[in-house]
Amino acid sequence: MDIKVNVRESEGDAYVVDLAGEIDVYTSPKVKDAITELIDREHYNLVINLEKVRYIDSTGLGVLIGGLKRVREHGGSVNLVCTNPQIKKIFDITGLVKIFGIFDDEQSAMKALA
Amino acid sequence: MDIKVNVRESEGDAYVVDLAGEIDVYTSPKVKDAITELIDREHYNLVINLEKVRYIDSTGLGVLIGGLKRVREHGGSVNLVCTNPQIKKIFDITGLVKIFGIFDDEQSAMKALA
Amino acid sequence: MNPAPAASRSNGVVRLEIPAVAEWVAVARLAVAAVASRRPFSVDDLEDIKLAAAEACTNAIQHGPPNGTIAITCEVSAEGITISVSDRGHGAPLGTVAQERIGDAGRTEELGVFLIRALMDTVEYTSDVRNGTQLVMTKRISR
Amino acid sequence: MNPAPAASRSNGVVRLEIPAVAEWVAVARLAVAAVASRRPFSVDDLEDIKLAAAEACTNAIQHGPPNGTIAITCEVSAEGITISVSDRGHGAPLGTVAQERIGDAGRTEELGVFLIRALMDTVEYTSDVRNGTQLVMTKRISR
Ligand SMILES: Nc1ncnc2c1ncn2[C@@H]1O[C@H](COP(=O)(O)OP(=O)(O)O)[C@@H](O)[C@H]1O
Ligand SMILES: Nc1ncnc2c1ncn2[C@@H]1O[C@H](COP(=O)(O)OP(=O)(O)O)[C@@H](O)[C@H]1O
């Protein structure tokens, strides 16, 4: 019922945010803080890895959307790695598949940033 | 939150009852039925494999104790296979370790029946 | 609609009350999922129910009165589950919220109520000054 | 005993009501475990709390009135958890039950109350004709 957040630098100024656990109204502020800090440090190309996320609610989606909006103002983008069918379904239902790049593995998500 | 019960014949007239899931006040009647049926068919040497049991309560323990009492009347015995530390702890606390043979694997439990 | 035979499974009602605080939403969604999992819902449906219940609690926290509690009632039957989520707030003009379809740009606002409507079979909001806001939603067991 | 600072985690009270029927005990034990897991209990302690709560519900089903409900209240604080389990039955002379130690032969009867006492830090039964049977038990967070 908790979230683990890990931020690491990757190739060509891109950053990866690894999330593991459940993103809900209680845990999403922690995710928001990590993304906000990266953007404040002027990193605008982000991969958010949701492979180990078992659950996400609308507040979690809101945090991802907020991050995307901010990096776009700087010509950046947010790509997601997501394999969990239930979570993919949420992105489908909400039409967020049209907004985010969603990839099956980190390598593809990274490549698509460039 | 459910229990799976599988009964199979083994060497030398012994029977193995494989249990998987959670044994509580709701599911223990199913376990009791399987054990009762074996005893009614005059099988008095039983190995009950709890390796895949994640949870057991006092009604589950009661079913095992009831089975043991009945087979003993016929010179039989019930050996348990149990590796889950939480479940072992319950057998410890209740002193049931002194009544049941409790083994780390099926082979040892089987050997000790003889 | 005849009474169930005595030996059949009970059409149980489970009530839960949590503080209207983010920390406790996880307890509500696990409890609701546990209630639903006593009936033959698919894994997919169970996840839908869990998320819808959580969204309702999140809304009660974000739009209900501060320091309040949230009352959740789950009723299961052979047909499915009915979940009600209530807070003591005055509510909002909820009748029209989140009925629209997704535009070309995808949906980025009011995702909570939108998800509830998308995931459940029926959703009904009632809201008045005396009784607060109540959301009643149902999910049928698919065969 | 001073009021907690506003920003600290709430000392939450979660209430649950289930039908006094075997099928629903799993919901109660999962909900109680979910509440407790919001505090830094060890995995071992969480399992103890879960089993003790379930045993209390099982007793309410087996010894409480038929067709009743069971009320479960969980209150967490920085120190630990207090769980109360009540049914509307007249109870039994519970004061003396299951206080004895395990003999050489191990224990084969009245395992439920015995386990509750063994797993929790404090256990108190009250039982009267008017209010039914209530079990209040606590578990401290060990440091
Ligand atoms: N329990 C509630 N009490 C009062 N208003 C509510 C409640 N639930 C939803 N609403 C209203 O419905 C709107 C849409 O909710 P939602 O889809 O969750 O989006 P958001 O909470 O992000 O605005 C809210 O802005 C609020 O006005
Ligand atoms: N909720 C309750 N209402 C009435 N009597 C109870 C309750 N819980 C426990 N008891 C009494 O305590 C005794 C011991 O309970 P327990 O240890 O669970 O063993 P068992 O239920 O197998 O008898 C019961 O036999 C019963 O008389």
Coordinates of C-alpha atoms and ligand atoms in Angstrom, one line a residue:
Chain A
M1 CA 0.0 0.0 0.0
D2 CA 3.0 2.3 -0.4
I3 CA 5.1 3.7 -3.2
K4 CA 8.8 3.5 -3.8
V5 CA 10.3 6.3 -5.9
N6 CA 13.8 6.1 -7.4
V7 CA 15.3 8.7 -9.8
R8 CA 18.3 8.0 -12.0
E9 CA 20.2 9.7 -14.8
S10 CA 20.2 8.0 -18.2
E11 CA 21.7 8.7 -21.6
G12 CA 21.7 12.2 -23.1
D13 CA 20.3 14.3 -20.3
A14 CA 17.2 12.1 -19.9
Y15 CA 16.1 10.9 -16.4
V16 CA 14.3 7.8 -15.4
V17 CA 11.8 7.7 -12.5
D18 CA 11.2 4.2 -11.3
L19 CA 8.0 3.7 -9.4
A20 CA 7.0 0.6 -7.5
G21 CA 3.8 0.0 -5.5
E22 CA 0.5 1.8 -5.4
I23 CA -0.1 5.4 -6.6
D24 CA -3.1 6.8 -4.9
V25 CA -4.3 10.0 -3.1
Y26 CA -2.0 9.2 -0.2
T27 CA 1.2 8.3 -2.1
S28 CA 1.0 10.5 -5.2
P29 CA 2.4 13.6 -3.5
K30 CA 5.7 11.6 -3.1
V31 CA 5.6 11.0 -6.9
K32 CA 4.8 14.6 -7.6
D33 CA 7.7 15.8 -5.5
A34 CA 10.2 13.6 -7.4
I35 CA 8.9 14.8 -10.8
T36 CA 8.7 18.5 -9.7
E37 CA 12.3 18.4 -8.4
L38 CA 13.6 17.1 -11.7
I39 CA 11.7 19.7 -13.7
D40 CA 12.9 22.4 -11.3
R41 CA 16.4 21.3 -12.0
E42 CA 15.6 21.8 -15.7
H43 CA 15.4 18.2 -16.8
Y44 CA 12.6 18.0 -19.3
N45 CA 13.1 14.6 -20.9
L46 CA 11.7 12.0 -18.6
V47 CA 10.9 8.3 -18.7
I48 CA 8.5 7.2 -15.9
N49 CA 8.7 3.5 -15.4
L50 CA 5.5 2.0 -14.1
E51 CA 6.4 -1.6 -14.6
K52 CA 6.3 -2.3 -10.9
V53 CA 3.2 -0.2 -10.2
R54 CA 0.3 -2.4 -9.3
Y55 CA -2.3 0.3 -8.9
I56 CA -2.9 3.9 -10.0
D57 CA -5.9 6.2 -9.4
S58 CA -6.9 9.6 -10.8
T59 CA -4.6 11.5 -8.5
G60 CA -1.7 9.5 -9.8
L61 CA -2.8 10.2 -13.4
G62 CA -3.1 13.9 -12.4
V63 CA 0.5 13.9 -11.3
L64 CA 1.7 12.4 -14.5
I65 CA -0.4 14.8 -16.6
G66 CA 0.9 17.8 -14.5
G67 CA 4.5 16.7 -15.2
L68 CA 3.8 16.3 -18.9
K69 CA 2.3 19.8 -19.2
R70 CA 5.2 21.4 -17.4
V71 CA 8.0 19.6 -19.5
R72 CA 6.1 20.4 -22.7
E73 CA 6.4 24.1 -22.0
H74 CA 10.1 23.5 -22.4
G75 CA 9.9 21.3 -25.4
G76 CA 10.4 18.2 -23.4
S77 CA 8.4 15.0 -23.1
V78 CA 7.3 12.3 -20.7
N79 CA 7.3 8.7 -21.9
L80 CA 5.8 5.9 -19.8
V81 CA 6.8 2.3 -19.5
C82 CA 3.8 0.2 -18.6
T83 CA 3.1 -3.5 -19.0
N84 CA 0.4 -4.1 -16.4
P85 CA -2.9 -4.7 -18.4
Q86 CA -5.1 -3.2 -15.7
I87 CA -3.1 0.0 -15.7
K88 CA -2.9 0.1 -19.5
K89 CA -6.7 -0.1 -19.5
I90 CA -7.0 3.0 -17.3
F91 CA -4.9 4.9 -19.8
D92 CA -7.1 3.6 -22.6
I93 CA -10.4 4.4 -20.9
T94 CA -9.3 8.0 -20.1
G95 CA -7.8 8.5 -23.6
L96 CA -4.5 9.3 -22.0
V97 CA -2.9 6.9 -24.5
K98 CA -3.3 9.7 -26.9
I99 CA -1.3 12.1 -24.8
F100 CA 1.5 10.0 -23.3
G101 CA 4.0 7.8 -25.2
I102 CA 3.4 4.4 -23.6
F103 CA 6.0 1.7 -24.1
D104 CA 6.5 -1.9 -23.2
D105 CA 10.1 -1.5 -22.1
E106 CA 12.5 1.2 -21.0
Q107 CA 14.7 1.0 -24.0
S108 CA 11.9 1.9 -26.4
A109 CA 10.6 4.6 -24.1
M110 CA 14.1 6.1 -24.0
K111 CA 14.7 5.8 -27.8
A112 CA 11.4 7.6 -28.4
L113 CA 12.5 10.6 -26.3
A114 CA 15.2 11.5 -28.7
Chain B
M1 CA -9.4 -16.3 0.5
D2 CA -10.2 -19.8 -0.5
I3 CA -8.9 -23.3 -0.1
K4 CA -7.9 -25.9 -2.6
V5 CA -8.0 -29.5 -1.5
N6 CA -6.4 -32.3 -3.4
V7 CA -6.2 -35.9 -2.2
R8 CA -3.8 -38.5 -3.7
E9 CA -2.7 -42.0 -2.9
S10 CA 1.0 -42.5 -2.0
E11 CA 3.2 -45.4 -1.1
G12 CA 2.1 -48.2 1.3
D13 CA -1.5 -47.3 1.8
A14 CA -0.7 -43.8 2.8
Y15 CA -2.6 -40.8 1.5
V16 CA -1.5 -37.2 1.0
V17 CA -3.9 -34.3 1.3
D18 CA -2.5 -31.2 -0.4
L19 CA -4.0 -28.0 0.8
A20 CA -3.4 -24.6 -0.8
G21 CA -4.8 -21.2 0.3
E22 CA -6.4 -20.1 3.6
I23 CA -8.0 -22.3 6.2
D24 CA -10.5 -20.5 8.3
V25 CA -14.0 -20.8 9.7
Y26 CA -15.4 -20.6 6.2
T27 CA -13.1 -23.0 4.3
S28 CA -12.2 -25.5 7.0
P29 CA -15.4 -27.6 6.5
K30 CA -14.0 -28.4 3.0
V31 CA -10.8 -29.7 4.6
K32 CA -12.8 -31.6 7.2
D33 CA -14.9 -33.3 4.5
A34 CA -11.8 -34.5 2.6
I35 CA -10.1 -35.9 5.8
T36 CA -13.4 -37.5 7.0
E37 CA -13.9 -39.2 3.7
L38 CA -10.4 -40.7 3.8
I39 CA -10.9 -42.0 7.3
D40 CA -14.4 -43.4 6.5
R41 CA -12.7 -45.3 3.7
E42 CA -10.4 -46.7 6.4
H43 CA -7.2 -44.9 5.4
Y44 CA -5.5 -44.1 8.7
N45 CA -2.0 -43.0 7.6
L46 CA -2.2 -39.4 6.3
V47 CA 0.3 -36.8 5.3
I48 CA -1.3 -33.3 5.2
N49 CA 0.8 -31.0 3.1
L50 CA 0.4 -27.4 4.3
E51 CA 3.3 -26.0 2.2
K52 CA 0.9 -23.8 0.2
V53 CA -1.2 -22.8 3.1
R54 CA -0.8 -19.1 3.8
Y55 CA -3.1 -18.9 6.8
I56 CA -4.7 -21.2 9.4
D57 CA -7.0 -20.4 12.3
S58 CA -8.3 -22.3 15.3
T59 CA -11.0 -24.0 13.3
G60 CA -8.4 -25.3 10.9
L61 CA -6.3 -26.5 13.7
G62 CA -9.5 -28.1 15.1
V63 CA -10.0 -30.1 11.9
L64 CA -6.5 -31.4 12.0
I65 CA -6.8 -32.4 15.6
G66 CA -10.1 -34.1 15.0
G67 CA -8.5 -36.1 12.1
L68 CA -5.6 -37.1 14.2
K69 CA -7.8 -38.3 17.1
R70 CA -9.8 -40.5 14.8
V71 CA -6.9 -42.1 13.0
R72 CA -5.1 -42.8 16.3
E73 CA -8.1 -44.9 17.4
H74 CA -7.1 -47.1 14.5
G75 CA -3.3 -47.0 15.2
G76 CA -2.8 -44.5 12.4
S77 CA -1.2 -41.1 12.3
V78 CA -1.2 -37.7 10.7
N79 CA 2.0 -36.1 9.7
L80 CA 2.1 -32.5 8.6
V81 CA 4.4 -30.8 6.0
C82 CA 4.8 -27.2 7.0
T83 CA 7.5 -24.7 6.1
N84 CA 5.7 -21.3 6.5
P85 CA 7.2 -19.7 9.6
Q86 CA 4.0 -18.0 10.6
I87 CA 2.1 -21.2 10.6
K88 CA 4.8 -23.1 12.4
K89 CA 4.6 -20.4 15.0
I90 CA 0.9 -21.2 15.6
F91 CA 1.8 -24.9 16.1
D92 CA 4.5 -23.8 18.6
I93 CA 2.3 -21.4 20.6
T94 CA -0.5 -23.9 21.0
G95 CA 1.9 -26.8 21.8
L96 CA 0.5 -28.8 18.9
V97 CA 4.1 -29.4 17.8
K98 CA 4.0 -32.0 20.6
I99 CA 1.1 -33.8 19.1
F100 CA 1.7 -33.7 15.4
G101 CA 4.7 -34.8 13.5
I102 CA 5.7 -31.7 11.6
F103 CA 8.2 -32.0 8.7
D104 CA 9.9 -29.7 6.2
D105 CA 9.2 -31.8 3.2
E106 CA 6.8 -34.5 2.1
Q107 CA 9.4 -37.2 1.8
S108 CA 10.4 -36.9 5.5
A109 CA 6.7 -36.8 6.6
M110 CA 6.0 -40.0 4.5
K111 CA 9.0 -41.8 5.9
A112 CA 8.0 -41.0 9.5
L113 CA 4.6 -42.6 8.9
A114 CA 6.0 -46.0 8.5
Chain C
M1 CA -36.9 -11.8 -5.9
N2 CA -38.1 -14.7 -3.8
P3 CA -36.2 -15.2 -0.6
A4 CA -33.1 -17.3 -1.1
P5 CA -33.1 -20.9 0.2
A6 CA -31.8 -21.0 3.8
A7 CA -28.6 -22.9 2.8
S8 CA -27.6 -20.5 0.1
R9 CA -24.9 -17.8 0.6
S10 CA -26.0 -14.8 2.5
N11 CA -26.7 -11.6 0.6
G12 CA -24.3 -9.8 3.0
V13 CA -24.1 -6.2 3.8
V14 CA -20.7 -4.9 5.0
R15 CA -20.4 -1.4 6.4
L16 CA -17.1 0.5 6.8
E17 CA -16.3 3.9 8.2
I18 CA -13.0 5.6 7.7
P19 CA -11.7 9.1 8.5
A20 CA -11.9 11.3 5.5
V21 CA -8.1 11.3 5.2
A22 CA -5.9 10.1 2.3
E23 CA -4.1 7.6 4.4
W24 CA -7.2 5.4 4.9
V25 CA -8.4 5.2 1.3
A26 CA -6.2 2.1 0.8
V27 CA -8.1 0.3 3.7
A28 CA -11.4 1.1 2.0
R29 CA -10.4 -0.2 -1.4
L30 CA -8.9 -3.4 0.0
A31 CA -12.0 -4.0 2.1
V32 CA -14.4 -3.4 -0.8
A33 CA -12.2 -5.6 -3.0
A34 CA -12.3 -8.3 -0.3
V35 CA -16.1 -8.1 -0.2
A36 CA -16.5 -8.3 -4.0
S37 CA -14.0 -11.2 -4.2
R38 CA -16.5 -13.4 -2.2
R39 CA -18.6 -13.4 -5.4
P40 CA -17.6 -14.7 -8.9
F41 CA -16.3 -11.4 -10.3
S42 CA -13.5 -11.6 -12.9
V43 CA -10.1 -10.3 -11.8
D44 CA -10.7 -7.4 -14.2
D45 CA -14.0 -6.5 -12.6
L46 CA -12.5 -6.7 -9.1
E47 CA -9.9 -4.1 -10.1
D48 CA -12.7 -1.9 -11.6
I49 CA -14.7 -2.1 -8.4
K50 CA -11.6 -1.4 -6.3
L51 CA -10.7 1.7 -8.3
A52 CA -14.2 3.1 -8.4
A53 CA -14.6 2.8 -4.7
A54 CA -11.3 4.5 -4.1
E55 CA -12.2 7.3 -6.5
A56 CA -15.4 7.9 -4.6
C57 CA -13.5 8.0 -1.3
T58 CA -10.9 10.4 -2.8
N59 CA -13.7 12.7 -3.9
A60 CA -15.3 12.6 -0.4
I61 CA -11.9 13.6 1.0
Q62 CA -11.2 16.4 -1.5
H63 CA -14.7 17.8 -1.8
G64 CA -16.3 16.8 1.5
P65 CA -16.1 18.6 4.8
P66 CA -12.7 18.6 6.6
N67 CA -12.2 16.2 9.6
G68 CA -15.2 14.2 8.5
T69 CA -15.7 10.5 8.0
I70 CA -16.7 8.5 5.0
A71 CA -19.3 5.8 5.2
I72 CA -19.0 2.9 2.8
T73 CA -21.7 0.2 2.4
C74 CA -21.3 -2.8 0.2
E75 CA -24.1 -5.2 -0.5
V76 CA -23.6 -8.3 -2.5
S77 CA -26.2 -10.5 -4.1
A78 CA -26.3 -13.2 -6.7
E79 CA -26.4 -10.4 -9.4
G80 CA -23.5 -8.3 -8.3
I81 CA -22.4 -5.6 -5.8
T82 CA -23.9 -2.3 -4.8
I83 CA -21.5 0.2 -3.1
S84 CA -22.6 3.4 -1.5
V85 CA -20.1 6.0 -0.4
S86 CA -21.3 9.0 1.6
D87 CA -19.8 12.1 3.2
R88 CA -21.4 14.8 5.2
G89 CA -20.7 17.6 2.7
H90 CA -23.2 19.8 0.8
G91 CA -22.1 18.3 -2.5
A92 CA -22.0 20.0 -5.8
P93 CA -24.1 20.1 -9.0
L94 CA -23.0 16.5 -9.7
G95 CA -25.7 15.5 -12.2
T96 CA -23.9 16.9 -15.2
V97 CA -20.3 16.2 -14.2
A98 CA -18.1 14.0 -16.3
Q99 CA -20.8 12.8 -18.7
E100 CA -18.9 14.0 -21.8
R101 CA -16.9 11.7 -24.0
I102 CA -13.2 11.8 -24.4
G103 CA -12.1 14.4 -27.0
D104 CA -9.2 13.9 -29.4
A105 CA -6.9 15.3 -26.8
G106 CA -7.7 12.7 -24.2
R107 CA -9.1 13.6 -20.8
T108 CA -7.0 15.5 -18.3
E109 CA -9.5 16.8 -15.8
E110 CA -12.3 15.5 -13.6
L111 CA -10.9 12.0 -14.1
G112 CA -12.3 10.7 -10.8
V113 CA -16.0 10.8 -11.6
F114 CA -15.2 10.0 -15.2
L115 CA -13.5 6.8 -14.2
I116 CA -16.3 5.8 -11.8
R117 CA -18.8 6.2 -14.6
A118 CA -16.6 4.2 -17.0
L119 CA -15.9 1.4 -14.6
M120 CA -19.2 0.7 -13.0
D121 CA -22.5 -0.4 -14.5
T122 CA -24.8 2.2 -12.8
V123 CA -23.8 5.3 -10.9
E124 CA -26.1 7.6 -9.0
Y125 CA -25.3 10.8 -7.1
T126 CA -27.6 12.3 -4.6
S127 CA -26.6 15.4 -2.7
D128 CA -28.4 17.7 -0.3
V129 CA -27.7 20.0 2.5
R130 CA -29.2 17.7 5.1
N131 CA -27.8 14.4 4.3
G132 CA -24.6 15.2 2.5
T133 CA -23.3 13.6 -0.7
Q134 CA -24.0 10.0 -1.5
L135 CA -22.8 8.0 -4.4
V136 CA -24.4 4.7 -5.1
M137 CA -22.9 2.5 -7.8
T138 CA -23.4 -1.1 -8.9
K139 CA -21.4 -3.7 -10.8
R140 CA -23.1 -6.8 -12.2
I141 CA -21.4 -10.2 -12.3
S142 CA -20.9 -11.0 -16.0
R143 CA -21.6 -14.5 -17.2
Chain D
M1 CA -1.3 12.7 25.7
N2 CA -1.0 16.2 24.2
P3 CA -2.8 16.7 20.9
A4 CA -0.8 15.6 18.0
P5 CA 0.7 18.3 15.7
A6 CA -1.7 19.1 12.9
A7 CA 0.6 17.8 10.2
S8 CA 1.2 14.4 11.8
R9 CA -0.6 11.3 10.8
S10 CA -4.2 11.0 12.0
N11 CA -4.9 8.6 14.9
G12 CA -7.6 7.0 12.8
V13 CA -10.6 5.1 13.9
V14 CA -11.9 2.6 11.3
R15 CA -15.2 0.9 11.9
L16 CA -16.4 -2.2 10.2
E17 CA -19.6 -4.2 10.4
I18 CA -20.1 -7.7 8.9
P19 CA -22.8 -10.2 9.1
A20 CA -22.1 -12.9 11.7
V21 CA -21.5 -15.5 9.0
A22 CA -18.3 -17.5 8.3
E23 CA -18.0 -16.1 4.8
W24 CA -17.3 -12.6 5.9
V25 CA -14.6 -13.2 8.4
A26 CA -12.0 -13.0 5.7
V27 CA -13.1 -9.5 4.9
A28 CA -12.7 -8.5 8.5
R29 CA -9.3 -9.9 8.9
L30 CA -8.1 -8.3 5.6
A31 CA -9.5 -4.9 6.6
V32 CA -8.0 -5.1 10.1
A33 CA -4.6 -6.1 8.6
A34 CA -4.9 -3.2 6.2
V35 CA -5.5 -0.8 9.0
A36 CA -2.6 -2.1 11.0
S37 CA -0.3 -2.1 8.1
R38 CA -0.6 1.7 8.0
R39 CA 1.6 1.7 11.1
P40 CA 5.2 0.3 11.5
F41 CA 4.2 -3.2 12.7
S42 CA 6.5 -6.0 11.8
V43 CA 5.2 -8.6 9.3
D44 CA 5.0 -11.0 12.2
D45 CA 3.0 -8.7 14.3
L46 CA 0.6 -8.0 11.4
E47 CA 0.0 -11.7 11.1
D48 CA -0.7 -11.9 14.8
I49 CA -3.2 -9.0 14.7
K50 CA -4.9 -10.6 11.7
L51 CA -5.3 -13.9 13.3
A52 CA -6.5 -12.5 16.7
A53 CA -9.1 -10.4 14.9
A54 CA -10.3 -13.4 12.9
E55 CA -10.5 -15.6 16.0
A56 CA -12.7 -12.9 17.8
C57 CA -15.0 -12.8 14.8
T58 CA -15.2 -16.6 14.6
N59 CA -16.2 -16.7 18.3
A60 CA -18.8 -14.1 17.7
I61 CA -20.2 -16.2 14.9
Q62 CA -20.1 -19.5 16.9
H63 CA -21.2 -18.2 20.3
G64 CA -23.1 -15.0 19.4
P65 CA -26.8 -14.8 18.4
P66 CA -27.8 -16.2 15.0
N67 CA -28.4 -13.8 12.2
G68 CA -26.6 -11.0 14.0
T69 CA -23.8 -8.7 13.0
I70 CA -20.3 -8.2 14.3
A71 CA -19.0 -4.7 14.9
I72 CA -15.2 -4.3 14.7
T73 CA -13.5 -1.0 15.6
C74 CA -9.8 -0.4 15.0
E75 CA -8.0 2.6 16.5
V76 CA -4.4 3.2 15.7
S77 CA -2.0 5.6 17.4
A78 CA 1.7 6.1 17.5
E79 CA 1.9 3.3 20.2
G80 CA -0.1 0.6 18.4
I81 CA -3.5 -0.7 17.6
T82 CA -6.7 -1.3 19.7
I83 CA -9.3 -3.6 18.2
S84 CA -12.7 -4.1 19.6
V85 CA -15.0 -6.9 18.4
S86 CA -18.6 -7.0 19.6
D87 CA -21.6 -9.1 19.1
R88 CA -25.1 -8.8 20.6
G89 CA -25.0 -12.1 22.5
H90 CA -25.3 -12.6 26.2
G91 CA -21.7 -13.9 26.4
A92 CA -20.3 -16.5 28.7
P93 CA -18.2 -16.6 31.8
L94 CA -15.2 -15.6 29.8
G95 CA -13.0 -14.3 32.6
T96 CA -11.5 -17.6 33.4
V97 CA -11.4 -19.1 29.9
A98 CA -8.1 -20.2 28.4
Q99 CA -5.9 -18.7 31.0
E100 CA -4.2 -22.1 31.7
R101 CA -0.8 -22.9 30.3
I102 CA -0.2 -25.6 27.7
G103 CA 0.2 -29.0 29.3
D104 CA 2.6 -31.7 28.2
A105 CA 0.0 -32.9 25.7
G106 CA -0.4 -29.6 23.9
R107 CA -3.6 -27.8 23.6
T108 CA -6.6 -29.2 21.7
E109 CA -9.6 -27.2 23.0
E110 CA -10.6 -23.6 23.3
L111 CA -7.8 -22.7 20.9
G112 CA -9.5 -19.5 19.8
V113 CA -9.4 -17.5 23.0
F114 CA -6.1 -19.1 23.8
L115 CA -4.6 -17.8 20.6
I116 CA -6.0 -14.3 21.1
R117 CA -4.4 -14.1 24.5
A118 CA -1.1 -15.5 23.2
L119 CA -0.9 -13.2 20.2
M120 CA -2.0 -9.8 21.6
D121 CA -0.5 -7.7 24.3
T122 CA -3.7 -7.0 26.3
V123 CA -7.1 -8.7 26.0
E124 CA -10.2 -7.8 27.9
Y125 CA -13.7 -9.3 27.7
T126 CA -16.8 -7.6 28.9
S127 CA -20.1 -9.3 28.6
D128 CA -23.6 -8.4 29.8
V129 CA -27.1 -9.1 28.9
R130 CA -27.8 -5.5 27.7
N131 CA -24.8 -4.8 25.6
G132 CA -23.7 -8.2 24.4
T133 CA -20.1 -9.5 24.4
Q134 CA -17.2 -7.2 23.6
L135 CA -13.6 -8.1 23.3
V136 CA -11.0 -5.3 23.4
M137 CA -7.5 -6.2 22.5
T138 CA -4.3 -4.2 21.9
K139 CA -1.0 -4.7 20.2
R140 CA 2.0 -2.4 20.7
I141 CA 4.4 -1.4 18.0
S142 CA 7.7 -2.9 19.1
R143 CA 10.9 -0.8 18.7
Ligands
LIG1 N1 -18.2 13.8 -2.7 C1 -18.3 14.9 -3.4 N2 -18.7 16.0 -2.8 C2 -18.8 17.2 -3.4 N3 -18.5 17.4 -4.7 C3 -18.0 16.3 -5.4 C4 -17.9 15.0 -4.8 N4 -17.4 14.1 -5.7 C5 -17.3 14.8 -6.8 N5 -17.6 16.1 -6.7 C6 -17.6 17.2 -7.7 O1 -17.4 16.6 -8.9 C7 -16.2 17.2 -9.6 C8 -15.5 16.1 -10.4 O2 -14.8 15.3 -9.5 P1 -13.6 14.5 -10.1 O3 -14.0 13.8 -11.4 O4 -13.0 13.6 -9.1 O5 -12.5 15.6 -10.5 P2 -11.7 16.5 -9.5 O6 -11.9 16.0 -8.1 O7 -10.3 16.4 -10.0 O8 -12.3 17.9 -9.7 C9 -15.4 17.8 -8.5 O9 -14.6 18.9 -8.9 C10 -16.5 18.2 -7.5 O10 -17.0 19.5 -7.8
LIG2 N1 -18.2 -13.9 21.5 C1 -18.5 -14.8 22.4 N2 -19.7 -14.9 23.0 C2 -20.0 -15.9 23.9 N3 -19.1 -16.8 24.3 C3 -17.8 -16.7 23.9 C4 -17.5 -15.7 22.9 N4 -16.2 -15.9 22.6 C5 -15.7 -16.9 23.3 N5 -16.7 -17.4 24.1 C6 -16.7 -18.5 25.1 O1 -15.3 -18.9 25.3 C7 -15.1 -20.3 25.0 C8 -13.7 -20.5 24.4 O2 -13.7 -20.1 23.0 P1 -12.6 -20.7 22.0 O3 -11.3 -20.6 22.7 O4 -12.8 -20.0 20.7 O5 -13.0 -22.2 21.9 P2 -14.3 -22.8 21.3 O6 -15.0 -21.8 20.5 O7 -13.7 -23.9 20.4 O8 -15.1 -23.4 22.4 C9 -16.3 -20.7 24.1 O9 -16.6 -22.0 24.2 C10 -17.4 -19.8 24.6 O10 -18.0 -20.4 25.7

